[in-house]
Amino acid sequence: MVGANEALTQNINAHLSPLPTSEVQRRAFLFNTADNLDAALHSLGYYHGVVEQQLASPEQGPWQLILTVTPGEPTLVQWIDIQLSGEIRQDKAVNRWLAKLKMKPGDILNHGQYETIKSQLLTLALARGYFDGHYVTNTIVVNRDLNRAQINLHYDSGPRYKMGSVNFSGDTLIPGLLEQLIPFEPNSDYSTGALGDLNRELVDTGYFTNIKVLPQLDKIEQHKVPIKVELTPRPSHSIKLGLGVDIGSSANNSVEPRVRVTWRTPQINRYGHSQETSVEWSPDRPKFLTTYTIPLSHPLDDQLKIRVGLLRDKYGITQVYDANDRKYVNTGELESTKRSAGVLRQKRLDNNWLLTYSLDALKESYTQSDIYYDPNFLLMGTSLSHTHRGDNSLDPKSGFFQYYSLEYADPSLGSEVRLTRLQAKFKWIDTFFDKHRLVARMDLGANLAAEGDLANIPPSLRYFAGGDQSIRGYSFNELGPYIDYQTQDNQLARMVVGGRYLMVGSIEYQYYVTPTWRVATFVDGGNAFDVDQVEPIVAVGAGIHWISPIGPIKLDLGVGLNESETVDRSWRIHLSMGAEL
């Protein structure tokens, strides 16, 4: 094909396809070619185009059709007259759609764009409840002599219908529980978006395996649309098995296999109680956690959670001085065994902030500087968090997350020492020019306690740095303040024990090579520290991310730029999954 631009070439190919595969089809193809070419030219506004056809028909091999296209002067849009009447004139969603229309006077006429505008308005009107709407006028008037086109779309919406009663069927919950999930008021304006919100609320409960939210348009009375919700409960119990490995999370770069079994009962009784119990086995970090959830004033937005946990974990680094090599060598990590039980109330406020307050009993056993500790804590806590997403995808183009927490323990209430624990976390995401994305985060923390009480604060309540959610290029929780001591064998030793304070930040630039693949480069910095040990650590790196259907899967390489007293310059490969907000 010669003489046509890219858009016209694609349109001509679309009108001519499919290509013939038999002699009969070939005759029909050639017979209709002229009409199809005219339709292809006219649909893009070329009413004076000329196409010359040359057909090569060898006895052997495929025939060849050569098209020489002279488009001629295009037809331009002289005006676009879109008139709305009825209640739709006051609909803000429709007015926002009108403001975003790309067709304007002076554009080359495109019948496809015109048809798209027509269908979009009809679809939007039906989704917004204008079931009596119709086009009074929908025409394109073309003056071929002047190469001008006039578009006229006059739409009368009629009245907007209302939401009727919502009826649930198939569930075994107490009456009134699911009604609290309805995100719209009775007799409010009809909207398929509101029905989608109801569907998402029902999905988020975890009670159901199949959900159908059906507007009953055949049962409309007095302009009210009744809603029928058909539900299929989940099985009484489900068990999931997960297998994996943890690579490089410890200072000795060991490979740890992991096996996780999760048992879930989505609905224990008619009141919507549920439980989830997980057992995770690994050679060094076994875990057990069970959570019992009770809906209070709202099945999702107000919940009481009772939780019990038992886990063994590792932190920091332990080192012994090698007199022959005149350096410290790694011998392991600070190990602890943690037993906890607590109760937490989680409530979503009207402004979409998430408020929690909790009471947790904690007993943690560990050996630090060859001294065994087994402190008890009763922590009273509260937190406030808010997440704003620019869209509802698993890879949002923009968003902001903020989290603040306060915990307090006191000897008069059964704790080993008096402790006030403060934390704040932030994450910011924005996308520029479609393909350029920035992600920034900051984590802050402080433990306020007397100097002599620090050793009795268990490792799980101290602050460490390092890992794929902290400073990449270093192992998980290997960075932080250390102490020097002498072992029972009279060896010089050193142990990273964590800090009273935490300040870690990161900025990452991401570029979308395709809609589902992107590359990234980042700088991470900060550390956990004490007043007398402030040692900033910086790491740089790059990565490649796949935006999978279950969320981003990120493979990052981090390189540490600093050596400290306990850590050499390091590099790590980090593989992580999940949404960033």
Coordinates of C-alpha atoms in Angstrom, one line a residue:
M1 CA 0.0 0.0 0.0
V2 CA 1.4 3.4 -1.0
G3 CA 0.3 6.9 -0.1
A4 CA -1.7 6.4 3.1
N5 CA -0.6 7.4 6.6
E6 CA -0.4 4.9 9.4
A7 CA -4.0 5.4 10.7
L8 CA -5.5 5.2 7.2
T9 CA -3.4 2.1 6.4
Q10 CA -4.7 0.3 9.5
N11 CA -8.3 1.3 8.7
I12 CA -8.0 0.1 5.1
N13 CA -6.5 -3.2 6.3
A14 CA -9.3 -3.6 8.8
H15 CA -12.0 -3.1 6.2
L16 CA -10.3 -5.5 3.7
S17 CA -9.6 -8.3 6.1
P18 CA -9.9 -11.3 6.4
L19 CA -7.8 -12.2 3.4
P20 CA -9.3 -14.9 1.1
T21 CA -8.1 -18.5 1.4
S22 CA -9.9 -20.0 -1.6
E23 CA -10.7 -19.1 -5.2
V24 CA -14.3 -18.4 -4.4
Q25 CA -13.4 -16.1 -1.5
R26 CA -10.8 -14.3 -3.7
R27 CA -13.4 -13.4 -6.3
A28 CA -15.7 -12.1 -3.6
F29 CA -12.8 -10.2 -2.0
L30 CA -11.9 -8.4 -5.3
F31 CA -15.6 -7.7 -6.1
N32 CA -16.1 -5.9 -2.8
T33 CA -12.7 -4.2 -2.6
A34 CA -13.8 -0.9 -4.1
D35 CA -16.8 -0.5 -1.7
N36 CA -14.6 -1.5 1.3
L37 CA -11.9 1.1 0.3
D38 CA -14.5 3.9 0.0
A39 CA -15.9 2.9 3.5
A40 CA -12.4 2.9 5.0
L41 CA -11.7 6.4 3.5
H42 CA -15.0 7.9 4.4
S43 CA -14.9 6.7 8.0
L44 CA -11.7 8.8 8.6
G45 CA -13.1 11.9 6.8
Y46 CA -11.6 11.4 3.4
Y47 CA -14.5 11.8 0.9
H48 CA -12.4 12.8 -2.1
G49 CA -9.9 10.0 -1.9
V50 CA -8.8 8.0 -4.9
V51 CA -7.4 4.5 -4.8
E52 CA -5.7 2.8 -7.8
Q53 CA -5.6 -0.9 -7.8
Q54 CA -3.0 -3.1 -9.5
L55 CA -3.5 -6.8 -9.4
A56 CA -0.7 -9.3 -10.1
S57 CA -2.1 -12.8 -10.8
P58 CA 0.8 -15.2 -11.5
E59 CA 0.0 -18.8 -12.3
Q60 CA 2.2 -20.0 -9.5
G61 CA 2.2 -18.4 -6.0
P62 CA -0.2 -15.9 -4.3
W63 CA -1.9 -13.0 -6.1
Q64 CA -0.7 -9.5 -5.1
L65 CA -2.9 -6.5 -4.8
I66 CA -1.1 -3.2 -4.9
L67 CA -3.1 -0.1 -3.7
T68 CA -1.9 3.5 -4.4
V69 CA -3.9 5.8 -2.2
T70 CA -4.4 9.5 -2.8
P71 CA -6.5 10.6 0.2
G72 CA -7.3 14.1 -0.9
E73 CA -8.4 17.0 1.3
P74 CA -9.9 15.7 4.6
T75 CA -13.3 16.8 6.0
L76 CA -13.0 18.9 9.1
V77 CA -15.4 19.1 12.0
Q78 CA -17.1 22.5 11.8
W79 CA -19.0 22.2 15.1
I80 CA -20.1 19.7 17.7
D81 CA -23.5 20.3 19.2
I82 CA -24.1 18.2 22.3
Q83 CA -27.3 19.0 24.1
L84 CA -28.5 17.3 27.2
S85 CA -32.0 17.6 28.7
G86 CA -33.7 16.0 31.7
E87 CA -32.2 15.4 35.1
I88 CA -28.8 14.3 33.5
R89 CA -28.0 18.0 33.1
Q90 CA -27.2 18.3 36.8
D91 CA -25.2 15.0 37.0
K92 CA -21.6 15.9 37.9
A93 CA -20.2 12.6 36.6
V94 CA -21.7 13.3 33.2
N95 CA -20.4 16.8 33.2
R96 CA -16.9 15.5 34.0
W97 CA -17.2 13.1 31.1
L98 CA -18.2 16.0 28.8
A99 CA -15.2 18.0 29.9
K100 CA -12.8 15.2 28.9
L101 CA -14.1 14.7 25.3
K102 CA -11.2 14.9 22.9
M103 CA -13.1 15.7 19.6
K104 CA -13.2 19.4 18.9
P105 CA -13.9 21.8 16.0
G106 CA -11.1 21.7 13.5
D107 CA -10.3 18.0 13.9
I108 CA -10.5 15.7 10.9
L109 CA -13.8 13.9 11.0
N110 CA -13.6 10.4 12.5
H111 CA -16.8 8.4 12.4
G112 CA -15.3 5.9 14.9
Q113 CA -14.8 8.7 17.5
Y114 CA -18.4 9.9 16.8
E115 CA -19.8 6.4 17.4
T116 CA -17.6 6.0 20.6
I117 CA -19.0 9.3 22.0
K118 CA -22.6 8.1 21.2
S119 CA -22.1 4.7 22.9
Q120 CA -20.2 6.2 25.9
L121 CA -23.0 8.6 26.7
L122 CA -25.6 5.9 26.4
T123 CA -23.6 3.6 28.6
L124 CA -22.9 6.3 31.2
A125 CA -26.6 7.3 31.3
L126 CA -27.7 3.7 31.9
A127 CA -25.0 3.2 34.6
R128 CA -26.3 6.4 36.3
G129 CA -30.0 5.3 36.3
Y130 CA -31.5 7.2 33.3
F131 CA -33.4 4.2 32.0
D132 CA -35.9 6.3 29.9
G133 CA -33.2 8.2 28.1
H134 CA -33.0 8.4 24.3
Y135 CA -31.4 10.4 21.5
V136 CA -33.7 13.1 20.1
T137 CA -31.1 13.8 17.4
N138 CA -27.8 12.0 16.5
T139 CA -26.5 13.0 13.1
I140 CA -23.4 13.9 11.1
V141 CA -24.1 16.4 8.3
V142 CA -21.3 16.4 5.8
N143 CA -20.8 19.1 3.1
R144 CA -18.5 17.5 0.6
D145 CA -18.0 20.7 -1.4
L146 CA -16.7 22.6 1.6
N147 CA -15.2 19.6 3.3
R148 CA -17.0 20.4 6.5
A149 CA -19.0 18.2 9.0
Q150 CA -21.5 19.2 11.6
I151 CA -22.1 16.8 14.5
N152 CA -25.4 17.0 16.4
L153 CA -26.2 14.9 19.5
H154 CA -29.3 15.8 21.5
Y155 CA -30.0 13.4 24.4
D156 CA -33.1 13.5 26.6
S157 CA -32.4 11.5 29.8
G158 CA -35.8 11.7 31.5
P159 CA -35.8 11.2 35.3
R160 CA -33.1 9.4 37.2
Y161 CA -34.2 6.2 38.9
K162 CA -33.6 5.5 42.6
M163 CA -32.2 2.7 44.6
G164 CA -34.9 0.4 46.0
S165 CA -34.8 -2.2 48.7
V166 CA -31.8 -4.6 49.0
N167 CA -32.6 -8.2 49.6
F168 CA -30.0 -10.8 50.5
S169 CA -30.4 -14.6 50.0
G170 CA -28.2 -17.6 50.6
D171 CA -26.4 -16.4 53.8
T172 CA -26.7 -17.8 57.3
L173 CA -25.9 -14.7 59.2
I174 CA -28.2 -12.9 61.8
P175 CA -30.6 -10.4 60.2
G176 CA -29.2 -6.9 59.9
L177 CA -25.5 -7.8 59.8
L178 CA -25.1 -7.6 56.0
E179 CA -27.4 -4.6 55.8
Q180 CA -24.6 -2.6 57.5
L181 CA -22.5 -3.2 54.4
I182 CA -24.8 -1.3 52.0
P183 CA -22.8 1.8 51.0
F184 CA -25.8 3.9 49.9
E185 CA -28.9 5.3 51.6
P186 CA -32.5 4.2 50.7
N187 CA -34.0 6.1 47.9
S188 CA -30.6 7.5 46.8
D189 CA -29.8 8.0 43.1
Y190 CA -29.2 4.7 41.2
S191 CA -25.6 4.0 40.2
T192 CA -23.8 0.8 39.1
G193 CA -20.8 2.2 40.9
A194 CA -22.6 1.9 44.2
L195 CA -23.6 -1.6 43.4
G196 CA -19.9 -2.4 42.7
D197 CA -19.0 -0.9 46.1
L198 CA -21.6 -3.2 47.7
N199 CA -20.0 -6.2 45.9
R200 CA -16.5 -5.3 47.1
E201 CA -17.7 -4.9 50.7
L202 CA -19.2 -8.4 50.5
V203 CA -16.0 -9.8 49.0
D204 CA -13.9 -8.2 51.7
T205 CA -15.9 -10.0 54.5
G206 CA -14.5 -13.3 53.3
Y207 CA -17.8 -15.1 54.1
F208 CA -18.8 -15.9 50.5
T209 CA -17.4 -17.8 47.5
N210 CA -19.9 -16.4 45.0
I211 CA -21.6 -13.0 45.0
K212 CA -24.2 -11.7 42.5
V213 CA -25.6 -8.2 43.0
L214 CA -28.5 -8.0 40.6
P215 CA -30.6 -4.9 39.8
Q216 CA -34.2 -6.1 39.2
L217 CA -35.1 -3.8 36.3
D218 CA -38.3 -5.9 35.6
K219 CA -39.6 -5.1 39.1
I220 CA -39.3 -1.3 39.1
E221 CA -42.0 0.5 41.0
Q222 CA -42.3 4.3 41.3
H223 CA -38.9 4.8 39.7
K224 CA -37.2 2.6 42.3
V225 CA -35.0 -0.3 41.3
P226 CA -35.0 -3.2 43.8
I227 CA -31.6 -5.0 44.3
K228 CA -31.3 -8.7 44.8
V229 CA -28.1 -10.1 46.2
E230 CA -27.5 -13.9 45.8
L231 CA -24.8 -15.3 48.0
T232 CA -23.0 -18.6 48.3
P233 CA -21.1 -19.2 51.6
R234 CA -17.5 -20.3 51.6
P235 CA -16.7 -23.8 52.9
S236 CA -16.6 -24.0 56.7
H237 CA -12.9 -24.6 56.7
S238 CA -10.0 -24.0 54.3
I239 CA -6.4 -25.0 54.5
K240 CA -3.6 -23.5 52.4
L241 CA -0.1 -24.8 52.1
G242 CA 2.8 -22.5 51.1
L243 CA 6.4 -23.5 50.3
G244 CA 9.3 -21.2 49.8
V245 CA 12.9 -20.3 50.6
D246 CA 14.4 -17.2 52.3
I247 CA 17.7 -16.3 50.7
G248 CA 20.2 -14.0 52.3
S249 CA 18.0 -12.6 55.1
S250 CA 20.6 -13.5 57.7
A251 CA 24.2 -12.3 58.0
N252 CA 25.7 -15.6 56.9
N253 CA 23.7 -15.6 53.6
S254 CA 22.1 -19.0 54.4
V255 CA 19.2 -20.4 52.5
E256 CA 16.3 -21.2 54.7
P257 CA 13.4 -23.4 53.5
R258 CA 10.0 -22.3 54.7
V259 CA 6.7 -24.2 55.0
R260 CA 3.5 -22.4 56.0
V261 CA 0.1 -24.0 56.7
T262 CA -2.9 -21.6 57.2
W263 CA -6.2 -22.8 58.5
R264 CA -9.1 -20.4 58.1
T265 CA -12.7 -20.6 59.3
P266 CA -14.4 -17.7 57.4
Q267 CA -17.7 -17.9 59.4
I268 CA -17.8 -19.7 62.8
N269 CA -21.4 -18.7 63.8
R270 CA -24.4 -16.6 62.8
Y271 CA -22.7 -13.5 64.2
G272 CA -20.0 -13.5 61.6
H273 CA -17.1 -14.5 63.9
S274 CA -14.0 -15.9 62.1
Q275 CA -10.6 -17.3 62.8
E276 CA -7.3 -17.7 61.1
T277 CA -4.4 -19.8 62.3
S278 CA -1.0 -20.0 60.6
V279 CA 2.0 -22.2 61.4
E280 CA 5.2 -21.5 59.7
W281 CA 8.3 -23.7 60.0
S282 CA 11.8 -22.7 59.1
P283 CA 15.1 -23.9 60.8
D284 CA 15.7 -20.7 62.6
R285 CA 12.4 -18.7 62.6
P286 CA 9.3 -20.9 63.4
K287 CA 6.1 -19.0 64.0
F288 CA 2.6 -19.7 65.3
L289 CA -0.2 -17.1 65.2
T290 CA -3.9 -17.4 65.6
T291 CA -6.4 -14.5 65.4
Y292 CA -10.1 -14.6 66.3
T293 CA -12.2 -11.8 64.8
I294 CA -15.5 -10.5 66.1
P295 CA -17.5 -7.9 64.2
L296 CA -18.9 -5.2 66.4
S297 CA -20.9 -2.2 65.1
H298 CA -19.9 -3.0 61.5
P299 CA -18.7 -6.3 59.9
L300 CA -15.6 -4.6 58.3
D301 CA -15.2 -1.2 59.8
D302 CA -15.4 -2.1 63.4
Q303 CA -13.8 -5.4 64.6
L304 CA -12.4 -6.9 67.8
K305 CA -9.4 -9.2 67.2
I306 CA -8.1 -11.6 69.8
R307 CA -4.6 -12.9 69.0
V308 CA -2.1 -15.4 70.4
G309 CA 1.4 -15.9 69.0
L310 CA 4.6 -17.8 69.6
L311 CA 7.7 -17.3 67.5
R312 CA 11.4 -17.5 67.5
D313 CA 13.3 -14.8 65.6
K314 CA 16.8 -13.5 65.0
Y315 CA 18.2 -9.9 65.0
G316 CA 21.5 -8.2 64.3
I317 CA 24.8 -9.9 64.3
T318 CA 27.0 -11.6 67.0
Q319 CA 30.8 -11.5 66.4
V320 CA 33.9 -12.8 68.1
Y321 CA 37.4 -11.3 67.7
D322 CA 39.8 -13.5 65.8
A323 CA 43.3 -12.6 67.2
N324 CA 45.1 -14.4 64.3
D325 CA 43.3 -12.4 61.6
R326 CA 42.9 -9.3 63.8
K327 CA 39.3 -8.9 63.0
Y328 CA 35.8 -9.7 64.2
V329 CA 34.1 -12.7 62.5
N330 CA 30.4 -13.4 62.5
T331 CA 29.2 -16.2 64.7
G332 CA 25.4 -15.8 64.6
E333 CA 22.6 -13.5 65.6
L334 CA 20.8 -12.3 68.6
E335 CA 18.0 -14.9 69.1
S336 CA 14.8 -14.5 71.0
T337 CA 11.7 -16.5 71.7
K338 CA 8.5 -14.4 72.0
R339 CA 5.1 -15.4 73.5
S340 CA 2.3 -12.9 73.1
A341 CA -1.4 -12.6 73.7
G342 CA -3.5 -9.5 73.1
V343 CA -6.8 -7.9 72.1
L344 CA -7.2 -5.2 69.5
R345 CA -10.1 -3.1 68.3
Q346 CA -9.9 -1.8 64.8
K347 CA -12.3 0.9 63.6
R348 CA -12.6 2.8 60.3
L349 CA -13.6 6.4 60.9
D350 CA -16.0 8.4 58.7
N351 CA -13.0 10.2 57.1
N352 CA -11.5 6.8 56.2
W353 CA -8.8 6.9 58.8
L354 CA -8.1 3.6 60.5
L355 CA -8.0 3.8 64.3
T356 CA -6.8 0.9 66.5
Y357 CA -6.3 0.5 70.2
S358 CA -4.8 -2.6 71.8
L359 CA -3.6 -4.3 74.9
D360 CA -0.8 -6.9 74.5
A361 CA 0.9 -9.2 77.0
L362 CA 4.4 -10.1 75.9
K363 CA 7.0 -12.4 77.3
E364 CA 10.3 -12.6 75.5
S365 CA 13.4 -14.7 76.3
Y366 CA 16.9 -13.9 74.9
T367 CA 20.6 -14.0 75.8
Q368 CA 22.5 -10.7 75.4
S369 CA 26.2 -10.4 76.3
D370 CA 26.0 -13.9 77.8
I371 CA 23.3 -12.7 80.2
Y372 CA 19.8 -14.4 80.0
Y373 CA 16.8 -12.1 80.0
D374 CA 13.1 -13.0 80.3
P375 CA 11.1 -9.8 80.7
N376 CA 7.4 -9.4 80.8
F377 CA 5.5 -6.5 79.2
L378 CA 1.9 -5.3 79.1
L379 CA 1.7 -2.8 76.3
M380 CA -1.2 -0.4 75.8
G381 CA -1.2 1.0 72.3
T382 CA -3.1 3.0 69.8
S383 CA -2.5 3.8 66.1
L384 CA -3.9 5.9 63.4
S385 CA -3.3 5.4 59.7
H386 CA -4.7 6.5 56.4
T387 CA -4.1 5.3 52.8
H388 CA -5.1 7.3 49.7
R389 CA -4.8 5.6 46.4
G390 CA -5.1 7.5 43.1
D391 CA -6.8 4.3 41.6
N392 CA -7.9 1.0 42.9
S393 CA -5.3 -1.1 41.0
L394 CA -2.7 -3.2 42.7
D395 CA -0.1 -0.9 41.2
P396 CA -1.5 2.6 41.8
K397 CA -0.2 5.6 39.8
S398 CA -0.3 7.8 42.8
G399 CA -1.0 7.6 46.5
F400 CA 0.0 8.5 50.0
F401 CA 0.2 6.4 53.2
Q402 CA 0.7 7.7 56.7
Y403 CA 0.8 5.8 60.0
Y404 CA 1.3 6.9 63.6
S405 CA 1.4 4.7 66.7
L406 CA 2.0 5.1 70.4
E407 CA 2.6 2.2 72.9
Y408 CA 3.1 2.5 76.6
A409 CA 4.3 0.0 79.3
D410 CA 4.6 0.7 83.1
P411 CA 6.0 -1.4 86.0
S412 CA 2.9 -0.6 88.0
L413 CA 0.9 -2.4 85.4
G414 CA 3.0 -5.6 85.2
S415 CA 5.8 -4.5 82.8
E416 CA 9.5 -5.0 83.4
V417 CA 10.4 -1.4 82.8
R418 CA 8.6 1.9 81.9
L419 CA 8.6 2.3 78.1
T420 CA 7.0 4.8 75.7
R421 CA 7.3 3.6 72.1
L422 CA 6.6 6.0 69.1
Q423 CA 6.5 5.2 65.4
A424 CA 5.6 7.0 62.2
K425 CA 5.7 5.7 58.6
F426 CA 5.1 7.5 55.3
K427 CA 5.0 6.4 51.7
W428 CA 4.4 8.7 48.7
I429 CA 3.8 7.6 45.1
D430 CA 3.3 9.8 42.0
T431 CA 3.6 9.2 38.2
F432 CA 4.7 11.8 35.7
F433 CA 4.2 11.7 32.0
D434 CA 2.6 8.3 32.1
K435 CA 5.8 6.2 32.3
H436 CA 7.9 8.0 35.0
R437 CA 7.0 7.0 38.6
L438 CA 8.5 8.1 41.9
V439 CA 8.2 6.2 45.2
A440 CA 9.5 7.7 48.4
R441 CA 9.2 6.3 52.0
M442 CA 10.3 7.2 55.5
D443 CA 10.2 5.2 58.7
L444 CA 10.8 6.9 62.1
G445 CA 10.8 5.4 65.6
A446 CA 11.8 6.1 69.2
N447 CA 11.9 4.2 72.4
L448 CA 11.7 6.5 75.5
A449 CA 13.1 4.7 78.5
A450 CA 15.7 5.1 81.3
E451 CA 19.3 4.4 80.3
G452 CA 19.6 1.5 82.8
D453 CA 16.5 -0.2 81.4
L454 CA 17.6 -0.6 77.8
A455 CA 18.8 -4.2 78.2
N456 CA 15.4 -5.3 79.5
I457 CA 13.6 -4.0 76.4
P458 CA 13.3 -7.1 74.2
P459 CA 14.7 -7.3 70.7
S460 CA 11.2 -7.3 69.1
L461 CA 10.6 -3.8 70.6
R462 CA 13.9 -2.3 69.6
Y463 CA 14.8 -0.9 66.2
F464 CA 17.0 -2.5 63.5
A465 CA 17.6 -1.6 59.9
G466 CA 18.4 -3.6 56.7
G467 CA 16.3 -5.7 54.3
D468 CA 14.0 -5.2 51.3
Q469 CA 11.7 -2.8 53.2
S470 CA 14.5 -0.9 54.9
I471 CA 18.0 -0.5 53.5
R472 CA 18.5 -2.8 50.5
G473 CA 21.9 -4.2 50.1
Y474 CA 22.1 -5.4 53.7
S475 CA 20.5 -8.4 55.4
F476 CA 17.2 -8.2 57.3
N477 CA 17.6 -6.4 60.6
E478 CA 21.5 -6.6 60.6
L479 CA 22.1 -2.9 61.1
G480 CA 22.0 -1.0 64.3
P481 CA 23.9 -0.1 67.5
Y482 CA 26.2 -2.7 69.0
I483 CA 27.9 -3.4 72.3
D484 CA 31.3 -4.8 73.1
Y485 CA 31.7 -7.4 75.8
Q486 CA 33.8 -10.4 77.0
T487 CA 32.4 -13.9 76.7
Q488 CA 32.5 -16.5 79.4
D489 CA 35.5 -17.9 77.6
N490 CA 37.2 -14.6 77.9
Q491 CA 36.9 -13.8 74.2
L492 CA 36.3 -10.3 72.9
A493 CA 32.9 -10.2 71.4
R494 CA 30.5 -7.7 69.7
M495 CA 26.7 -7.9 69.3
V496 CA 24.3 -5.7 67.3
V497 CA 21.5 -5.3 69.8
G498 CA 19.3 -2.7 68.1
G499 CA 18.7 1.0 68.9
R500 CA 16.4 3.3 70.7
Y501 CA 15.8 5.3 67.5
L502 CA 15.1 4.6 63.9
M503 CA 15.4 6.9 60.9
V504 CA 15.3 5.2 57.4
G505 CA 14.3 6.8 54.1
S506 CA 14.3 5.8 50.4
I507 CA 13.6 7.4 47.1
E508 CA 13.1 5.3 44.0
Y509 CA 12.6 6.1 40.3
Q510 CA 10.7 3.7 38.1
Y511 CA 10.3 3.7 34.3
Y512 CA 7.6 1.7 32.6
V513 CA 9.2 -0.1 29.6
T514 CA 5.8 -1.7 28.8
P515 CA 2.5 -1.5 30.8
T516 CA 3.5 -4.6 32.7
W517 CA 7.3 -4.3 33.0
R518 CA 9.4 -1.5 34.5
V519 CA 12.9 -0.9 35.6
A520 CA 13.9 1.0 38.7
T521 CA 16.8 2.6 40.5
F522 CA 16.9 3.6 44.1
V523 CA 18.8 5.2 47.0
D524 CA 18.2 3.9 50.6
G525 CA 19.7 5.5 53.7
G526 CA 19.5 5.8 57.4
N527 CA 20.0 3.4 60.3
A528 CA 18.8 2.4 63.8
F529 CA 20.9 4.3 66.4
D530 CA 21.5 5.4 70.0
V531 CA 22.5 8.8 71.3
D532 CA 26.2 7.7 71.4
Q533 CA 26.1 5.6 68.2
V534 CA 24.9 7.5 65.1
E535 CA 26.2 5.8 61.9
P536 CA 24.3 6.6 58.7
I537 CA 24.3 3.8 56.1
V538 CA 23.6 4.4 52.4
A539 CA 22.8 1.8 49.7
V540 CA 22.1 2.2 46.0
G541 CA 20.7 -0.3 43.5
A542 CA 18.5 -1.1 40.6
G543 CA 15.7 -3.6 39.8
I544 CA 13.3 -5.0 37.4
H545 CA 9.6 -5.3 38.2
W546 CA 6.8 -7.3 36.7
I547 CA 3.2 -6.0 37.2
S548 CA 1.6 -9.4 37.6
P549 CA -2.2 -10.0 38.0
I550 CA -1.6 -10.5 41.8
G551 CA 0.5 -7.4 42.2
P552 CA 4.1 -6.2 41.4
I553 CA 6.9 -8.8 41.7
K554 CA 10.2 -7.0 42.2
L555 CA 13.7 -8.3 41.8
D556 CA 16.1 -5.7 43.2
L557 CA 19.9 -5.6 43.5
G558 CA 21.1 -3.4 46.4
V559 CA 24.8 -2.4 47.0
G560 CA 25.9 -1.0 50.3
L561 CA 28.2 2.0 50.1
N562 CA 29.3 2.0 53.8
E563 CA 31.3 -0.1 56.1
S564 CA 30.6 0.0 59.8
E565 CA 32.2 -1.5 62.8
T566 CA 30.0 -4.6 62.5
V567 CA 29.2 -4.8 58.7
D568 CA 31.4 -4.8 55.6
R569 CA 30.3 -3.2 52.4
S570 CA 27.6 -5.6 51.2
W571 CA 25.3 -6.4 48.3
R572 CA 22.1 -8.4 48.3
I573 CA 19.4 -9.6 45.8
H574 CA 15.9 -8.9 47.1
L575 CA 12.8 -10.6 45.7
S576 CA 9.5 -9.2 47.0
M577 CA 5.9 -9.3 46.1
G578 CA 2.7 -7.3 46.8
A579 CA 1.2 -3.9 46.3
E580 CA 3.2 -0.9 47.6
L581 CA 0.1 0.7 49.2

